[in-house]
Amino acid sequence: MKLTILGGGGFRVPLVYGALLGDRAEGRVTDVVLHDLDAGRLSAVARVLAEQAAGVPDAPAVTATTDLDEALRGADFIFSAIRVGGLEGRAADERVALDQGVLGQETVGAGGIAYGLRTVPVAVDIARRVARLAPDAWVINFTNPAGLVTEAMSRHLGNRVIGICDSPVGLGRRIARVLGANPREAWIDYVGLNHLGWVRGLRVAGRDELPRLLADPDLIGSFEEGKLFGTEWLQSLGAIPNEYLHYYYFNREAVRAYQEAEKTRGAFLRDQQARFYETMKRPDAAALATWDSTRAEREATYMSENRDAAGAGERDADDLSGGYEKVALALMRAIARDERTTLILNVRNQSTLSVLDTDAVIEVPCLVDANGAHPVAVDPLPDHATGLVCAVKAVEREVLAAAGSGSRTTAVKAFALHPLVDSVNVARRLVEGYTTEHPGLAYLK
Ligand code: G6P
Ligand code: MN
């Protein structure tokens, strides 16, 4: 089975390859094709993979190419993990937004819109090529902002594109752990958009255990989202929000923390990864060890500004090893081998949330089998959550419209309608700032 990874020179590719190396079952991936625009990044990552594979019998063969069509042909699965504009682009997204006093995070608020505006045209081009060259392939989208990008691709690939994120799984795992439940046996009642969802219940053997957590300040204080949001607010909500909702519920504090930070997240990762890829140019560099220490530093500092703003302290050691690759591998196995499972994924709404149309991509538990991912029926969201979900989906639709038409006016509308952008004038200045910074936004006229 052939797996193509777009953004194959990306820093997190070794996580995926590590997960593949652990898969010994029949029908596993035998060939990995890395595609990237940058040959230097490809060879750096290929070195790390070669060290990972050393001594592993039947390790998946790895090839690399800068030719997109060649990479797509014959693929059974395609992971799309691209970063249009690179980490320099991410840092610029943050800088332009913070200069206007609003958030520039890569998936939330103004930063997410800017990143979406330059990523959607590229993602659509990829989707069209996949539809032509590998019509039977399944596309697993890792690229942020993941819900929006998946929706853009789904207009060309239908249900053959599925978006993934590890934050709902991580949240479910943490809640289960705090409650002393086995995450595998727990049903996580989660729904929303990507980075904008809520856990409303956690059922073990049919019984909802979440009220027990919400009633106990000690339990709440013992895990990441409890520390970020605080007992009182979680009790008021009666649900546990995805960690990215910290940017909404504590927006002022989050913006201030980002403004005061020595470096924004994007700038930190840009410099950290520049050092990594530079080191990899030395023939004697210890590839895997260098990659692993860089990864550990990245994970330890994840969302550190939000944790500082909330006084939440360091990350829990159990939360450090992400999980993207595990979600992606579980999804691929379920489809390829018809191993039925349930995963929280980004798929078309169909009739799940009645306030959204059928084609809106949402994040929801899905039953997965050889026919793909099917969203399960869930309870409706409470009004406050419905309000946010509908507002942000409307923004995403404006981003898709702007990317399709090239209209600058529509881009302004996207920014202006976002709940975290507080004036139409700010939206105008954001479009001005972003189009000046990013050559990839030159299409907005
Ligand atoms: C989480 C999010 C992802 C994000 C990742 C890395 O897993 O769900 O969407 O890409 O963290 O974040 P970072 O700030 O390290 O790039
Ligand atoms: Mn994510």
Coordinates of C-alpha atoms and ligand atoms in Angstrom, one line a residue:
M1 CA 0.0 0.0 0.0
K2 CA 1.3 3.4 -1.0
L3 CA 1.1 6.5 1.2
T4 CA 2.0 9.9 -0.2
I5 CA 2.8 12.7 2.3
L6 CA 2.4 16.2 1.0
G7 CA 4.6 18.5 3.0
G8 CA 7.0 15.5 3.2
G9 CA 9.9 17.7 4.3
G10 CA 7.9 18.9 7.3
F11 CA 9.1 18.6 10.8
R12 CA 6.3 16.2 12.0
V13 CA 6.8 13.6 9.3
P14 CA 9.0 11.4 11.5
L15 CA 6.1 11.0 13.9
V16 CA 4.0 9.5 11.1
Y17 CA 6.8 7.3 10.0
G18 CA 7.4 6.1 13.6
A19 CA 3.7 5.1 13.8
L20 CA 4.0 3.2 10.5
L21 CA 7.0 1.3 11.8
G22 CA 5.0 0.1 14.7
D23 CA 2.3 -1.3 12.4
R24 CA 3.1 -5.0 11.7
A25 CA -0.3 -6.0 10.5
E26 CA -1.3 -7.4 7.1
G27 CA -2.1 -4.7 4.6
R28 CA 0.1 -2.1 6.2
V29 CA 1.8 0.7 4.3
T30 CA 4.8 -0.6 2.3
D31 CA 5.8 2.5 0.4
V32 CA 6.0 6.1 1.5
V33 CA 6.4 8.9 -1.0
L34 CA 7.5 12.2 0.4
H35 CA 6.6 15.3 -1.6
D36 CA 7.8 18.8 -0.8
L37 CA 8.7 21.9 -2.8
D38 CA 12.0 22.1 -1.0
A39 CA 14.5 19.4 -1.8
G40 CA 16.7 20.4 1.1
R41 CA 13.9 19.8 3.6
L42 CA 13.1 16.5 2.0
S43 CA 16.7 15.2 2.4
A44 CA 16.8 16.3 6.0
V45 CA 13.7 14.4 6.9
A46 CA 14.7 11.4 4.8
R47 CA 17.8 11.2 7.0
V48 CA 15.7 11.1 10.1
L49 CA 13.5 8.4 8.7
A50 CA 16.5 6.3 7.6
E51 CA 17.8 6.3 11.2
Q52 CA 14.3 5.4 12.5
A53 CA 14.1 2.5 10.1
A54 CA 17.6 1.1 11.0
G55 CA 17.2 -2.5 12.2
V56 CA 13.4 -2.6 11.6
P57 CA 12.6 -5.5 9.3
D58 CA 10.4 -4.6 6.4
A59 CA 10.4 -0.9 7.2
P60 CA 8.2 1.0 4.6
A61 CA 10.4 2.1 1.7
V62 CA 10.8 5.8 1.4
T63 CA 11.2 7.8 -1.7
A64 CA 11.2 11.6 -2.2
T65 CA 10.1 13.9 -5.0
T66 CA 9.4 17.5 -5.8
D67 CA 7.0 16.5 -8.6
L68 CA 3.5 16.7 -7.2
D69 CA 1.7 14.7 -10.0
E70 CA 4.2 12.0 -9.8
A71 CA 3.7 11.8 -6.0
L72 CA 0.0 11.5 -6.3
R73 CA -0.2 8.9 -9.0
G74 CA -1.0 5.4 -7.7
A75 CA -1.4 6.6 -4.1
D76 CA -3.8 4.7 -1.8
F77 CA -3.7 7.3 0.9
I78 CA -2.5 10.9 0.7
F79 CA -1.7 12.9 3.9
S80 CA -1.8 16.6 3.2
A81 CA 0.4 18.4 5.7
I82 CA 1.5 21.5 3.9
R83 CA 2.3 24.9 5.3
V84 CA 1.8 27.6 2.6
G85 CA 4.2 30.5 3.4
G86 CA 6.2 28.4 5.8
L87 CA 6.8 29.3 9.4
E88 CA 7.8 32.8 8.4
G89 CA 4.3 33.2 7.1
R90 CA 2.9 32.0 10.4
A91 CA 5.0 34.5 12.3
A92 CA 3.8 37.3 10.0
D93 CA 0.2 36.2 10.5
E94 CA 0.7 36.7 14.3
R95 CA 2.7 40.0 13.9
V96 CA 0.1 41.7 11.7
A97 CA -2.8 40.7 14.0
L98 CA -1.0 41.7 17.2
D99 CA -0.2 45.1 15.7
Q100 CA -3.9 45.6 15.4
G101 CA -4.5 44.3 18.9
V102 CA -6.2 41.1 17.8
L103 CA -5.2 37.5 17.9
G104 CA -2.9 36.0 15.2
Q105 CA -3.0 32.3 16.1
E106 CA -2.7 30.1 13.1
T107 CA -6.2 28.6 13.4
V108 CA -8.2 31.1 15.5
G109 CA -9.3 34.6 14.7
A110 CA -7.5 36.9 12.2
G111 CA -4.4 34.6 12.0
G112 CA -6.6 31.7 11.0
I113 CA -8.3 33.7 8.3
A114 CA -5.0 34.9 6.9
Y115 CA -3.6 31.4 6.9
G116 CA -6.8 30.1 5.4
L117 CA -6.8 32.7 2.6
R118 CA -3.4 31.7 1.4
T119 CA -3.8 27.9 1.9
V120 CA -7.2 27.3 0.4
P121 CA -6.2 28.0 -3.3
V122 CA -3.2 25.6 -2.9
A123 CA -5.4 23.0 -1.2
V124 CA -8.0 23.3 -4.0
D125 CA -5.3 22.8 -6.6
I126 CA -4.2 19.6 -4.8
A127 CA -7.7 18.4 -4.5
R128 CA -8.3 18.8 -8.2
R129 CA -5.2 17.0 -9.1
V130 CA -6.1 14.1 -6.7
A131 CA -9.5 13.9 -8.3
R132 CA -7.8 13.5 -11.7
L133 CA -4.8 11.4 -10.9
A134 CA -5.7 9.3 -7.9
P135 CA -9.5 9.3 -7.8
D136 CA -9.7 6.3 -5.6
A137 CA -7.3 7.6 -3.0
W138 CA -8.3 8.8 0.5
V139 CA -7.0 12.2 1.5
I140 CA -6.3 12.8 5.2
N141 CA -6.0 16.5 5.8
F142 CA -3.6 17.6 8.6
T143 CA -3.2 21.1 7.2
N144 CA -4.5 23.9 9.4
P145 CA -6.9 25.6 9.7
A146 CA -8.0 22.0 9.4
G147 CA -11.8 22.3 9.2
L148 CA -11.8 25.1 6.6
V149 CA -9.1 23.4 4.5
T150 CA -11.0 20.1 4.6
E151 CA -14.2 21.8 3.5
A152 CA -12.4 23.5 0.6
M153 CA -11.0 20.1 -0.5
S154 CA -14.4 18.3 0.0
R155 CA -15.9 20.5 -2.7
H156 CA -13.7 18.5 -5.2
L157 CA -13.3 15.2 -3.4
G158 CA -16.6 14.8 -1.5
N159 CA -16.3 12.4 1.4
R160 CA -12.9 11.1 0.2
V161 CA -11.2 13.9 2.2
I162 CA -11.2 13.6 6.0
G163 CA -9.7 16.2 8.3
I164 CA -7.9 15.2 11.5
C165 CA -6.8 16.9 14.7
D166 CA -5.5 15.4 17.9
S167 CA -6.9 17.9 20.3
P168 CA -10.4 16.3 20.8
V169 CA -8.8 12.9 21.4
G170 CA -6.3 14.4 23.8
L171 CA -9.1 16.2 25.7
G172 CA -11.2 13.0 25.9
R173 CA -8.1 11.1 27.1
R174 CA -7.4 13.6 29.8
I175 CA -11.0 13.6 31.1
A176 CA -11.1 9.8 31.1
R177 CA -7.8 9.7 33.0
V178 CA -9.0 12.2 35.7
L179 CA -12.2 10.1 36.1
G180 CA -10.2 6.9 36.4
A181 CA -11.9 5.5 33.2
N182 CA -10.3 3.6 30.4
P183 CA -10.3 6.0 27.4
R184 CA -10.9 3.1 25.1
E185 CA -14.1 2.2 26.9
A186 CA -15.4 5.7 27.3
W187 CA -17.8 7.4 24.8
I188 CA -16.8 11.1 24.4
D189 CA -19.8 13.3 23.5
Y190 CA -17.9 16.0 21.6
V191 CA -19.0 18.2 18.7
G192 CA -18.3 21.5 17.1
L193 CA -15.9 22.8 14.5
N194 CA -12.2 22.1 14.4
H195 CA -10.6 23.9 17.5
L196 CA -14.1 25.0 18.5
G197 CA -15.8 22.1 20.2
W198 CA -17.1 21.0 23.6
V199 CA -17.2 17.8 25.5
R200 CA -20.7 17.6 27.0
G201 CA -20.5 14.1 28.5
L202 CA -18.3 11.1 28.9
R203 CA -20.2 7.9 29.2
V204 CA -18.8 4.6 30.6
A205 CA -21.1 1.6 30.4
G206 CA -24.0 4.0 29.5
R207 CA -23.4 6.3 32.5
D208 CA -22.3 9.9 32.2
E209 CA -19.3 10.5 34.4
L210 CA -18.7 14.1 33.5
P211 CA -21.0 15.5 36.2
R212 CA -18.7 13.9 38.8
L213 CA -15.7 15.8 37.3
L214 CA -17.6 19.1 37.1
A215 CA -18.6 18.8 40.8
D216 CA -15.1 18.3 42.0
P217 CA -12.7 21.3 42.0
D218 CA -9.7 19.0 42.9
L219 CA -10.4 16.9 39.9
I220 CA -10.8 20.0 37.7
G221 CA -7.6 21.5 38.9
S222 CA -5.7 18.3 38.0
F223 CA -5.8 18.5 34.2
E224 CA -4.9 20.9 31.4
E225 CA -8.3 22.3 30.4
G226 CA -9.4 22.5 34.1
K227 CA -6.3 24.7 34.8
L228 CA -6.8 26.8 31.7
F229 CA -10.5 27.6 32.2
G230 CA -10.9 27.3 36.0
T231 CA -13.5 25.5 38.0
E232 CA -16.1 28.3 38.1
W233 CA -16.2 28.8 34.3
L234 CA -16.4 25.0 33.6
Q235 CA -19.2 24.6 36.1
S236 CA -21.0 27.6 34.4
L237 CA -20.6 26.0 31.0
G238 CA -21.5 22.5 32.2
A239 CA -19.1 21.2 29.5
I240 CA -15.3 21.1 28.9
P241 CA -14.3 23.2 25.9
N242 CA -11.5 22.4 23.5
E243 CA -8.3 24.2 24.7
Y244 CA -8.5 26.5 21.7
L245 CA -11.6 28.1 23.2
H246 CA -9.2 29.7 25.7
Y247 CA -8.6 32.2 22.9
Y248 CA -12.3 33.1 22.9
Y249 CA -13.3 33.0 26.6
F250 CA -10.1 34.7 27.8
N251 CA -9.3 36.6 24.6
R252 CA -8.0 39.8 26.2
E253 CA -5.6 37.9 28.5
A254 CA -4.5 35.7 25.6
V255 CA -3.8 38.7 23.3
R256 CA -1.9 40.5 26.0
A257 CA 0.2 37.4 26.8
Y258 CA 1.0 37.0 23.1
Q259 CA 1.9 40.7 22.9
E260 CA 4.2 40.5 25.9
A261 CA 5.9 37.2 24.8
E262 CA 9.5 37.5 23.8
K263 CA 8.6 35.6 20.6
T264 CA 5.3 34.6 19.2
R265 CA 4.8 30.8 18.7
G266 CA 5.3 31.1 14.9
A267 CA 8.6 33.0 15.4
F268 CA 9.8 30.6 18.0
L269 CA 9.1 27.6 15.7
R270 CA 10.5 29.4 12.7
D271 CA 13.9 29.9 14.5
Q272 CA 13.8 26.5 16.1
Q273 CA 13.2 24.6 12.9
A274 CA 15.7 26.8 10.9
R275 CA 18.3 25.5 13.4
F276 CA 17.2 21.9 12.9
Y277 CA 17.3 22.0 9.1
E278 CA 20.6 23.9 9.2
T279 CA 22.1 21.2 11.4
M280 CA 20.9 18.5 9.0
K281 CA 23.1 19.9 6.3
R282 CA 26.1 18.7 8.2
P283 CA 27.0 15.1 7.0
D284 CA 28.0 14.1 10.6
A285 CA 24.8 15.3 12.3
A286 CA 23.0 12.9 14.5
A287 CA 19.7 13.2 12.6
L288 CA 17.2 11.3 14.8
A289 CA 18.6 12.6 18.1
T290 CA 18.6 16.2 16.9
W291 CA 15.1 15.9 15.6
D292 CA 13.9 14.3 18.8
S293 CA 15.3 17.0 21.1
T294 CA 13.8 19.7 18.9
R295 CA 10.4 17.9 19.0
A296 CA 10.5 17.6 22.8
E297 CA 11.2 21.3 23.2
R298 CA 8.3 22.1 20.8
E299 CA 5.9 20.0 22.7
A300 CA 6.9 21.3 26.1
T301 CA 6.3 24.9 25.0
Y302 CA 2.9 24.3 23.3
M303 CA 0.3 27.0 24.2
S304 CA 2.7 28.3 26.9
E305 CA 1.3 31.9 26.5
N306 CA -2.2 30.6 27.3
R307 CA -0.9 28.6 30.2
D308 CA 1.0 31.6 31.5
A309 CA -2.1 33.8 31.2
A310 CA -4.2 31.3 33.1
G311 CA -1.4 30.5 35.7
A312 CA -1.7 26.9 34.6
G313 CA 2.0 26.0 35.0
E314 CA 3.9 23.4 33.0
R315 CA 2.3 20.8 30.8
D316 CA 1.5 17.4 32.3
A317 CA 4.2 14.9 31.2
D318 CA 1.4 12.5 30.0
D319 CA 0.2 15.2 27.6
L320 CA 3.5 15.7 25.9
S321 CA 3.4 13.1 23.1
G322 CA 0.9 14.6 20.6
G323 CA -1.2 12.0 18.8
Y324 CA -1.8 13.2 15.3
E325 CA 0.0 10.3 13.9
K326 CA -2.0 7.9 16.0
V327 CA -5.3 9.4 14.8
A328 CA -4.1 9.3 11.2
L329 CA -2.9 5.6 11.4
A330 CA -6.1 4.5 13.1
L331 CA -8.2 6.2 10.4
M332 CA -6.1 4.7 7.6
R333 CA -6.3 1.2 9.1
A334 CA -10.0 1.4 9.6
I335 CA -10.6 2.3 6.0
A336 CA -8.0 0.1 4.4
R337 CA -8.9 -3.1 6.4
D338 CA -12.5 -2.3 7.3
E339 CA -11.6 -2.4 11.0
R340 CA -14.6 -0.5 12.4
T341 CA -13.7 2.1 14.9
T342 CA -15.0 5.5 16.2
L343 CA -12.8 8.6 15.8
I344 CA -13.4 12.3 16.2
L345 CA -12.9 13.7 12.7
N346 CA -13.6 16.6 10.4
V347 CA -16.3 15.5 7.9
R348 CA -19.3 16.9 6.2
N349 CA -22.2 17.6 8.6
Q350 CA -24.9 15.8 6.7
S351 CA -27.8 16.1 9.2
T352 CA -25.7 16.1 12.4
L353 CA -26.1 19.7 13.5
S354 CA -29.4 21.0 12.2
V355 CA -28.2 24.7 12.4
L356 CA -25.6 24.0 9.6
D357 CA -26.1 22.8 6.0
T358 CA -25.2 19.3 4.9
D359 CA -21.9 20.3 3.3
A360 CA -20.5 22.2 6.2
V361 CA -17.4 20.4 7.6
I362 CA -17.7 19.9 11.4
E363 CA -15.7 18.0 14.0
V364 CA -17.7 15.1 15.4
P365 CA -17.3 11.4 16.4
C366 CA -17.5 9.2 13.3
L367 CA -17.9 5.5 12.7
V368 CA -15.2 4.6 10.3
D369 CA -15.1 1.6 8.0
A370 CA -14.0 0.7 4.5
N371 CA -16.6 3.2 3.2
G372 CA -15.1 6.1 5.0
A373 CA -16.2 8.2 8.0
H374 CA -19.8 8.5 9.0
P375 CA -20.8 11.1 11.6
V376 CA -22.9 9.8 14.5
A377 CA -26.0 11.4 15.8
V378 CA -25.3 13.8 18.6
D379 CA -27.4 16.1 20.9
P380 CA -27.7 19.7 19.7
L381 CA -25.3 22.3 21.0
P382 CA -26.5 24.8 23.6
D383 CA -27.3 28.3 22.2
H384 CA -24.0 29.9 23.2
A385 CA -22.0 27.2 21.4
T386 CA -24.4 27.3 18.4
G387 CA -23.8 31.0 18.2
L388 CA -20.0 30.7 18.0
V389 CA -20.2 27.7 15.6
C390 CA -22.5 29.5 13.2
A391 CA -20.5 32.7 13.3
V392 CA -17.2 31.0 12.7
K393 CA -18.7 28.8 9.9
A394 CA -20.1 32.0 8.3
V395 CA -16.5 33.4 8.4
E396 CA -15.1 30.2 6.9
R397 CA -17.6 30.5 4.0
E398 CA -16.5 34.1 3.3
V399 CA -12.9 32.8 3.2
L400 CA -13.8 30.2 0.7
A401 CA -15.8 32.7 -1.3
A402 CA -12.8 35.2 -1.3
A403 CA -10.4 32.4 -2.3
G404 CA -12.7 31.4 -5.1
S405 CA -13.4 34.9 -6.5
G406 CA -10.2 36.8 -5.5
S407 CA -12.4 39.5 -4.0
R408 CA -10.6 41.7 -1.5
T409 CA -14.0 43.0 -0.3
T410 CA -15.1 39.5 0.6
A411 CA -11.8 39.0 2.4
V412 CA -12.5 42.1 4.5
K413 CA -16.0 40.7 5.2
A414 CA -14.4 37.5 6.5
F415 CA -12.2 39.3 9.0
A416 CA -14.9 41.8 10.0
L417 CA -17.5 39.0 10.8
H418 CA -15.2 37.1 13.1
P419 CA -16.2 37.3 16.7
L420 CA -12.6 38.1 17.7
V421 CA -12.2 41.1 15.3
D422 CA -13.8 44.1 16.9
S423 CA -14.2 46.6 14.1
V424 CA -14.7 46.7 10.4
N425 CA -11.8 49.2 10.3
V426 CA -9.6 46.7 12.0
A427 CA -10.6 44.2 9.3
R428 CA -9.6 46.6 6.6
R429 CA -6.3 47.2 8.2
L430 CA -5.7 43.5 8.6
V431 CA -6.3 42.9 4.9
E432 CA -4.0 45.8 4.1
G433 CA -1.3 44.4 6.4
Y434 CA -1.6 40.8 5.2
T435 CA -1.6 41.5 1.5
T436 CA 1.5 43.6 2.0
E437 CA 3.3 40.8 4.0
H438 CA 2.2 37.8 1.9
P439 CA 3.0 37.4 -1.8
G440 CA 0.6 34.4 -1.6
L441 CA -2.3 36.9 -1.1
A442 CA -1.6 38.9 -4.3
Y443 CA -4.6 37.3 -5.8
L444 CA -6.9 39.4 -3.7
K445 CA -7.9 42.4 -5.9
Ligands
G6P1 C1 -2.2 20.7 18.4 C2 -3.2 21.2 17.4 C3 -2.7 21.2 16.0 C4 -1.3 21.9 16.0 C5 -0.4 21.3 17.0 C6 1.0 21.9 17.0 O1 -2.0 19.3 18.2 O2 -4.4 20.5 17.4 O3 -3.6 21.8 15.1 O4 -0.8 21.8 14.7 O5 -0.9 21.3 18.2 O6 1.0 23.2 17.5 P1 2.3 24.1 17.4 O7 2.0 25.4 18.0 O8 3.4 23.3 18.1 O9 2.6 24.2 15.9
MN2 MN -5.5 20.7 15.5

